[in-house]
Amino acid sequence: MPPRRRLTPADRRAQLLAVGARLFAAHPYADVLMEEVAEQAGVSRALLYRHFPSKHALFAAVYQQAADQLLAETRLHPADSLVEQLIQGMDVHLDYFVANRHAVLAANRVLAGDPVIQTIMTNELDALRARLLAVLPLADESTREAVSDVLKSWLVFVQVLCVDWLTHETCTRTQLRDVCIGAILGALRPLLAEDPAPDWPPQESRAAAQARTSGWGS
């Protein structure tokens, strides 16, 4: 066990969260033991349990911290094009998903339906939806409601698709990202007065799609 250092309660909590995040990222949920968290943090199990009464409580705190960080790092600004904003937001989340595969799978598979974890994920998706609504050109309230419903469904679609991709990578990361972006652009186009991304898909993607279509007919 590393030598124990005196920390303020806030600093100790932050240290324990960092150790927990590292272990939950490196190992399946079932394999992470509170005893190991305490050992790597250089504290007694009693002190660990004073901050986090259970492994579930520690994981929930780790996942809440991750959700807050993802929201902070997702830049949605009207000065950027919609495609630029979507690419940046998707890349931020995919960076986290890839680096924290076990934690993401724990939240979405092992603890699927857990009310605490589900609330954390729902709150983050709702915050992302609100930010997207704020940067989209919406003509009136009825359009806003329709777009809001589409965004809500799309965010769930992205979540499910990315979790499935983590378990079985059937395409490249770039292809996954572009599928998600193409899905929301296709869903939004009928609802908006102007095409939100007239240059999407990129020219090379269009050429590839046309080549595949030609192949089907040959």
Short mmCIF file of N, CA and C in Angstrom, two decimals, residues 4-108:
data_model
loop_
_atom_site.label_atom_id
_atom_site.label_comp_id
_atom_site.label_asym_id
_atom_site.label_seq_id
_atom_site.Cartn_x
_atom_site.Cartn_y
_atom_site.Cartn_z
N ARG A 4 0.26 6.66 3.19
CA ARG A 4 -0.94 7.49 3.28
C ARG A 4 -0.58 8.95 3.43
N ARG A 5 -1.25 9.81 2.67
CA ARG A 5 -1.01 11.25 2.75
C ARG A 5 -2.24 11.93 3.33
N ARG A 6 -2.00 12.98 4.11
CA ARG A 6 -3.11 13.75 4.65
C ARG A 6 -3.67 14.65 3.57
N LEU A 7 -4.97 14.54 3.34
CA LEU A 7 -5.64 15.37 2.35
C LEU A 7 -6.91 15.95 2.95
N THR A 8 -7.36 17.06 2.39
CA THR A 8 -8.66 17.58 2.79
C THR A 8 -9.72 16.60 2.32
N PRO A 9 -10.91 16.61 2.91
CA PRO A 9 -11.97 15.70 2.45
C PRO A 9 -12.24 15.82 0.95
N ALA A 10 -12.23 17.05 0.42
CA ALA A 10 -12.50 17.23 -1.01
C ALA A 10 -11.39 16.62 -1.85
N ASP A 11 -10.13 16.85 -1.42
CA ASP A 11 -9.01 16.29 -2.17
C ASP A 11 -8.99 14.76 -2.07
N ARG A 12 -9.34 14.24 -0.89
CA ARG A 12 -9.37 12.79 -0.74
C ARG A 12 -10.44 12.19 -1.65
N ARG A 13 -11.59 12.81 -1.69
CA ARG A 13 -12.67 12.31 -2.56
C ARG A 13 -12.22 12.33 -4.03
N ALA A 14 -11.56 13.42 -4.42
CA ALA A 14 -11.08 13.51 -5.80
C ALA A 14 -10.05 12.42 -6.09
N GLN A 15 -9.18 12.14 -5.13
CA GLN A 15 -8.19 11.08 -5.31
C GLN A 15 -8.86 9.73 -5.47
N LEU A 16 -9.85 9.45 -4.62
CA LEU A 16 -10.55 8.17 -4.69
C LEU A 16 -11.31 8.03 -6.01
N LEU A 17 -11.88 9.12 -6.48
CA LEU A 17 -12.57 9.10 -7.77
C LEU A 17 -11.60 8.80 -8.91
N ALA A 18 -10.41 9.40 -8.83
CA ALA A 18 -9.41 9.16 -9.87
C ALA A 18 -8.98 7.69 -9.89
N VAL A 19 -8.75 7.13 -8.70
CA VAL A 19 -8.37 5.72 -8.63
C VAL A 19 -9.52 4.84 -9.13
N GLY A 20 -10.74 5.15 -8.70
CA GLY A 20 -11.89 4.38 -9.15
C GLY A 20 -12.08 4.46 -10.65
N ALA A 21 -11.95 5.65 -11.21
CA ALA A 21 -12.10 5.81 -12.66
C ALA A 21 -11.07 4.98 -13.41
N ARG A 22 -9.85 4.96 -12.91
CA ARG A 22 -8.80 4.19 -13.57
C ARG A 22 -9.10 2.69 -13.52
N LEU A 23 -9.56 2.21 -12.38
CA LEU A 23 -9.85 0.78 -12.25
C LEU A 23 -11.08 0.38 -13.04
N PHE A 24 -12.13 1.19 -13.02
CA PHE A 24 -13.33 0.86 -13.78
C PHE A 24 -13.07 0.92 -15.28
N ALA A 25 -12.11 1.74 -15.71
CA ALA A 25 -11.75 1.78 -17.13
C ALA A 25 -10.94 0.56 -17.53
N ALA A 26 -10.15 0.04 -16.60
CA ALA A 26 -9.21 -1.04 -16.94
C ALA A 26 -9.80 -2.43 -16.77
N HIS A 27 -10.87 -2.56 -15.98
CA HIS A 27 -11.39 -3.88 -15.65
C HIS A 27 -12.92 -3.92 -15.74
N PRO A 28 -13.49 -5.08 -16.03
CA PRO A 28 -14.95 -5.21 -15.95
C PRO A 28 -15.44 -4.86 -14.55
N TYR A 29 -16.67 -4.41 -14.47
CA TYR A 29 -17.24 -3.94 -13.20
C TYR A 29 -17.10 -4.98 -12.10
N ALA A 30 -17.39 -6.23 -12.42
CA ALA A 30 -17.37 -7.28 -11.40
C ALA A 30 -15.98 -7.52 -10.83
N ASP A 31 -14.96 -7.18 -11.60
CA ASP A 31 -13.58 -7.45 -11.18
C ASP A 31 -12.98 -6.33 -10.33
N VAL A 32 -13.66 -5.20 -10.25
CA VAL A 32 -13.14 -4.09 -9.44
C VAL A 32 -13.57 -4.29 -8.00
N LEU A 33 -12.60 -4.35 -7.11
CA LEU A 33 -12.87 -4.58 -5.69
C LEU A 33 -12.57 -3.31 -4.90
N MET A 34 -13.42 -3.02 -3.94
CA MET A 34 -13.21 -1.84 -3.11
C MET A 34 -11.88 -1.95 -2.35
N GLU A 35 -11.50 -3.18 -1.99
CA GLU A 35 -10.22 -3.36 -1.31
C GLU A 35 -9.06 -2.89 -2.18
N GLU A 36 -9.17 -3.14 -3.48
CA GLU A 36 -8.11 -2.71 -4.39
C GLU A 36 -8.10 -1.20 -4.55
N VAL A 37 -9.29 -0.59 -4.58
CA VAL A 37 -9.38 0.87 -4.65
C VAL A 37 -8.67 1.47 -3.44
N ALA A 38 -8.98 0.95 -2.24
CA ALA A 38 -8.36 1.47 -1.02
C ALA A 38 -6.84 1.28 -1.06
N GLU A 39 -6.40 0.11 -1.51
CA GLU A 39 -4.97 -0.16 -1.54
C GLU A 39 -4.25 0.78 -2.48
N GLN A 40 -4.80 0.97 -3.69
CA GLN A 40 -4.13 1.84 -4.66
C GLN A 40 -4.17 3.30 -4.24
N ALA A 41 -5.20 3.67 -3.46
CA ALA A 41 -5.28 5.04 -2.97
C ALA A 41 -4.44 5.26 -1.72
N GLY A 42 -3.98 4.16 -1.12
CA GLY A 42 -3.18 4.28 0.09
C GLY A 42 -3.99 4.66 1.30
N VAL A 43 -5.25 4.20 1.36
CA VAL A 43 -6.12 4.50 2.51
C VAL A 43 -6.69 3.20 3.05
N SER A 44 -7.27 3.30 4.22
CA SER A 44 -7.94 2.14 4.80
C SER A 44 -9.29 1.94 4.14
N ARG A 45 -9.82 0.72 4.21
CA ARG A 45 -11.15 0.47 3.66
C ARG A 45 -12.20 1.29 4.41
N ALA A 46 -11.97 1.48 5.70
CA ALA A 46 -12.92 2.27 6.49
C ALA A 46 -13.02 3.69 5.97
N LEU A 47 -11.87 4.29 5.63
CA LEU A 47 -11.89 5.65 5.09
C LEU A 47 -12.56 5.68 3.73
N LEU A 48 -12.26 4.69 2.90
CA LEU A 48 -12.90 4.63 1.58
C LEU A 48 -14.42 4.56 1.73
N TYR A 49 -14.89 3.70 2.63
CA TYR A 49 -16.33 3.53 2.79
C TYR A 49 -16.99 4.74 3.43
N ARG A 50 -16.21 5.58 4.11
CA ARG A 50 -16.80 6.82 4.63
C ARG A 50 -17.13 7.77 3.47
N HIS A 51 -16.34 7.72 2.43
CA HIS A 51 -16.60 8.57 1.25
C HIS A 51 -17.61 7.92 0.31
N PHE A 52 -17.47 6.61 0.11
CA PHE A 52 -18.34 5.88 -0.82
C PHE A 52 -18.78 4.59 -0.14
N PRO A 53 -20.03 4.49 0.27
CA PRO A 53 -20.48 3.34 1.07
C PRO A 53 -20.55 2.02 0.31
N SER A 54 -20.39 2.06 -1.00
CA SER A 54 -20.46 0.82 -1.78
C SER A 54 -19.75 1.02 -3.12
N LYS A 55 -19.47 -0.09 -3.80
CA LYS A 55 -18.88 0.00 -5.14
C LYS A 55 -19.83 0.71 -6.08
N HIS A 56 -21.11 0.45 -5.94
CA HIS A 56 -22.10 1.13 -6.79
C HIS A 56 -22.04 2.64 -6.60
N ALA A 57 -21.91 3.08 -5.34
CA ALA A 57 -21.84 4.52 -5.07
C ALA A 57 -20.59 5.13 -5.69
N LEU A 58 -19.47 4.41 -5.62
CA LEU A 58 -18.23 4.90 -6.22
C LEU A 58 -18.37 4.97 -7.74
N PHE A 59 -18.93 3.93 -8.34
CA PHE A 59 -19.09 3.93 -9.79
C PHE A 59 -20.01 5.06 -10.23
N ALA A 60 -21.10 5.26 -9.51
CA ALA A 60 -22.04 6.33 -9.87
C ALA A 60 -21.36 7.69 -9.81
N ALA A 61 -20.52 7.90 -8.81
CA ALA A 61 -19.80 9.17 -8.70
C ALA A 61 -18.80 9.32 -9.84
N VAL A 62 -18.11 8.24 -10.17
CA VAL A 62 -17.16 8.26 -11.29
C VAL A 62 -17.90 8.59 -12.60
N TYR A 63 -19.04 7.97 -12.80
CA TYR A 63 -19.77 8.17 -14.05
C TYR A 63 -20.39 9.57 -14.12
N GLN A 64 -20.83 10.09 -12.97
CA GLN A 64 -21.34 11.46 -12.95
C GLN A 64 -20.23 12.45 -13.29
N GLN A 65 -19.06 12.23 -12.75
CA GLN A 65 -17.93 13.10 -13.05
C GLN A 65 -17.59 13.04 -14.54
N ALA A 66 -17.65 11.84 -15.12
CA ALA A 66 -17.36 11.70 -16.55
C ALA A 66 -18.41 12.42 -17.39
N ALA A 67 -19.68 12.29 -17.01
CA ALA A 67 -20.75 12.97 -17.75
C ALA A 67 -20.57 14.48 -17.70
N ASP A 68 -20.22 15.00 -16.53
CA ASP A 68 -19.99 16.44 -16.39
C ASP A 68 -18.82 16.89 -17.26
N GLN A 69 -17.76 16.09 -17.29
CA GLN A 69 -16.60 16.44 -18.08
C GLN A 69 -16.91 16.40 -19.58
N LEU A 70 -17.68 15.41 -20.01
CA LEU A 70 -18.05 15.31 -21.42
C LEU A 70 -18.88 16.51 -21.85
N LEU A 71 -19.78 16.94 -20.99
CA LEU A 71 -20.58 18.13 -21.31
C LEU A 71 -19.70 19.37 -21.40
N ALA A 72 -18.73 19.46 -20.48
CA ALA A 72 -17.85 20.63 -20.48
C ALA A 72 -16.97 20.66 -21.74
N GLU A 73 -16.61 19.49 -22.25
CA GLU A 73 -15.71 19.42 -23.40
C GLU A 73 -16.43 19.44 -24.74
N THR A 74 -17.75 19.27 -24.71
CA THR A 74 -18.53 19.29 -25.95
C THR A 74 -18.84 20.74 -26.30
N ARG A 75 -18.26 21.21 -27.38
CA ARG A 75 -18.39 22.61 -27.76
C ARG A 75 -19.50 22.75 -28.81
N LEU A 76 -20.57 23.41 -28.43
CA LEU A 76 -21.65 23.69 -29.38
C LEU A 76 -21.80 25.20 -29.45
N HIS A 77 -21.39 25.77 -30.58
CA HIS A 77 -21.37 27.22 -30.70
C HIS A 77 -21.89 27.61 -32.08
N PRO A 78 -22.78 28.61 -32.13
CA PRO A 78 -23.36 29.01 -33.43
C PRO A 78 -22.32 29.45 -34.44
N ALA A 79 -21.12 29.85 -33.99
CA ALA A 79 -20.09 30.29 -34.94
C ALA A 79 -19.56 29.13 -35.77
N ASP A 80 -19.69 27.92 -35.26
CA ASP A 80 -19.26 26.74 -36.01
C ASP A 80 -20.41 26.20 -36.84
N SER A 81 -20.08 25.53 -37.93
CA SER A 81 -21.14 24.90 -38.71
C SER A 81 -21.72 23.73 -37.91
N LEU A 82 -22.92 23.32 -38.26
CA LEU A 82 -23.54 22.21 -37.54
C LEU A 82 -22.69 20.95 -37.66
N VAL A 83 -22.15 20.69 -38.83
CA VAL A 83 -21.31 19.50 -39.01
C VAL A 83 -20.08 19.58 -38.12
N GLU A 84 -19.44 20.75 -38.06
CA GLU A 84 -18.27 20.90 -37.19
C GLU A 84 -18.62 20.63 -35.73
N GLN A 85 -19.77 21.11 -35.31
CA GLN A 85 -20.19 20.89 -33.93
C GLN A 85 -20.48 19.42 -33.66
N LEU A 86 -21.13 18.76 -34.61
CA LEU A 86 -21.44 17.34 -34.44
C LEU A 86 -20.17 16.49 -34.43
N ILE A 87 -19.23 16.80 -35.32
CA ILE A 87 -17.97 16.06 -35.36
C ILE A 87 -17.22 16.24 -34.04
N GLN A 88 -17.14 17.47 -33.55
CA GLN A 88 -16.42 17.71 -32.30
C GLN A 88 -17.08 16.99 -31.13
N GLY A 89 -18.41 17.07 -31.05
CA GLY A 89 -19.11 16.40 -29.97
C GLY A 89 -19.00 14.89 -30.02
N MET A 90 -19.11 14.33 -31.23
CA MET A 90 -18.97 12.89 -31.37
C MET A 90 -17.56 12.45 -31.01
N ASP A 91 -16.55 13.20 -31.44
CA ASP A 91 -15.16 12.82 -31.15
C ASP A 91 -14.87 12.85 -29.65
N VAL A 92 -15.40 13.85 -28.97
CA VAL A 92 -15.21 13.93 -27.52
C VAL A 92 -15.77 12.68 -26.84
N HIS A 93 -16.97 12.30 -27.24
CA HIS A 93 -17.60 11.14 -26.61
C HIS A 93 -16.92 9.83 -27.02
N LEU A 94 -16.56 9.71 -28.27
CA LEU A 94 -15.89 8.48 -28.71
C LEU A 94 -14.52 8.33 -28.06
N ASP A 95 -13.82 9.45 -27.85
CA ASP A 95 -12.55 9.39 -27.12
C ASP A 95 -12.77 8.76 -25.74
N TYR A 96 -13.82 9.22 -25.06
CA TYR A 96 -14.09 8.68 -23.73
C TYR A 96 -14.52 7.21 -23.80
N PHE A 97 -15.40 6.89 -24.74
CA PHE A 97 -15.89 5.51 -24.84
C PHE A 97 -14.75 4.52 -25.08
N VAL A 98 -13.84 4.88 -25.99
CA VAL A 98 -12.73 3.98 -26.31
C VAL A 98 -11.78 3.85 -25.13
N ALA A 99 -11.47 4.96 -24.47
CA ALA A 99 -10.52 4.92 -23.35
C ALA A 99 -11.13 4.29 -22.10
N ASN A 100 -12.45 4.27 -22.02
CA ASN A 100 -13.13 3.77 -20.81
C ASN A 100 -14.17 2.71 -21.17
N ARG A 101 -13.77 1.81 -22.05
CA ARG A 101 -14.67 0.79 -22.58
C ARG A 101 -15.40 0.03 -21.47
N HIS A 102 -14.66 -0.44 -20.48
CA HIS A 102 -15.28 -1.25 -19.42
C HIS A 102 -16.29 -0.43 -18.61
N ALA A 103 -15.97 0.83 -18.34
CA ALA A 103 -16.89 1.67 -17.58
C ALA A 103 -18.17 1.93 -18.38
N VAL A 104 -18.03 2.19 -19.67
CA VAL A 104 -19.21 2.44 -20.51
C VAL A 104 -20.08 1.19 -20.60
N LEU A 105 -19.44 0.04 -20.78
CA LEU A 105 -20.21 -1.21 -20.84
C LEU A 105 -20.87 -1.52 -19.50
N ALA A 106 -20.20 -1.18 -18.40
CA ALA A 106 -20.81 -1.40 -17.09
C ALA A 106 -22.07 -0.56 -16.94
N ALA A 107 -22.00 0.69 -17.34
CA ALA A 107 -23.15 1.58 -17.19
C ALA A 107 -24.31 1.17 -18.09
N ASN A 108 -23.99 0.69 -19.29
CA ASN A 108 -25.03 0.40 -20.27
C ASN A 108 -25.45 -1.06 -20.34
#
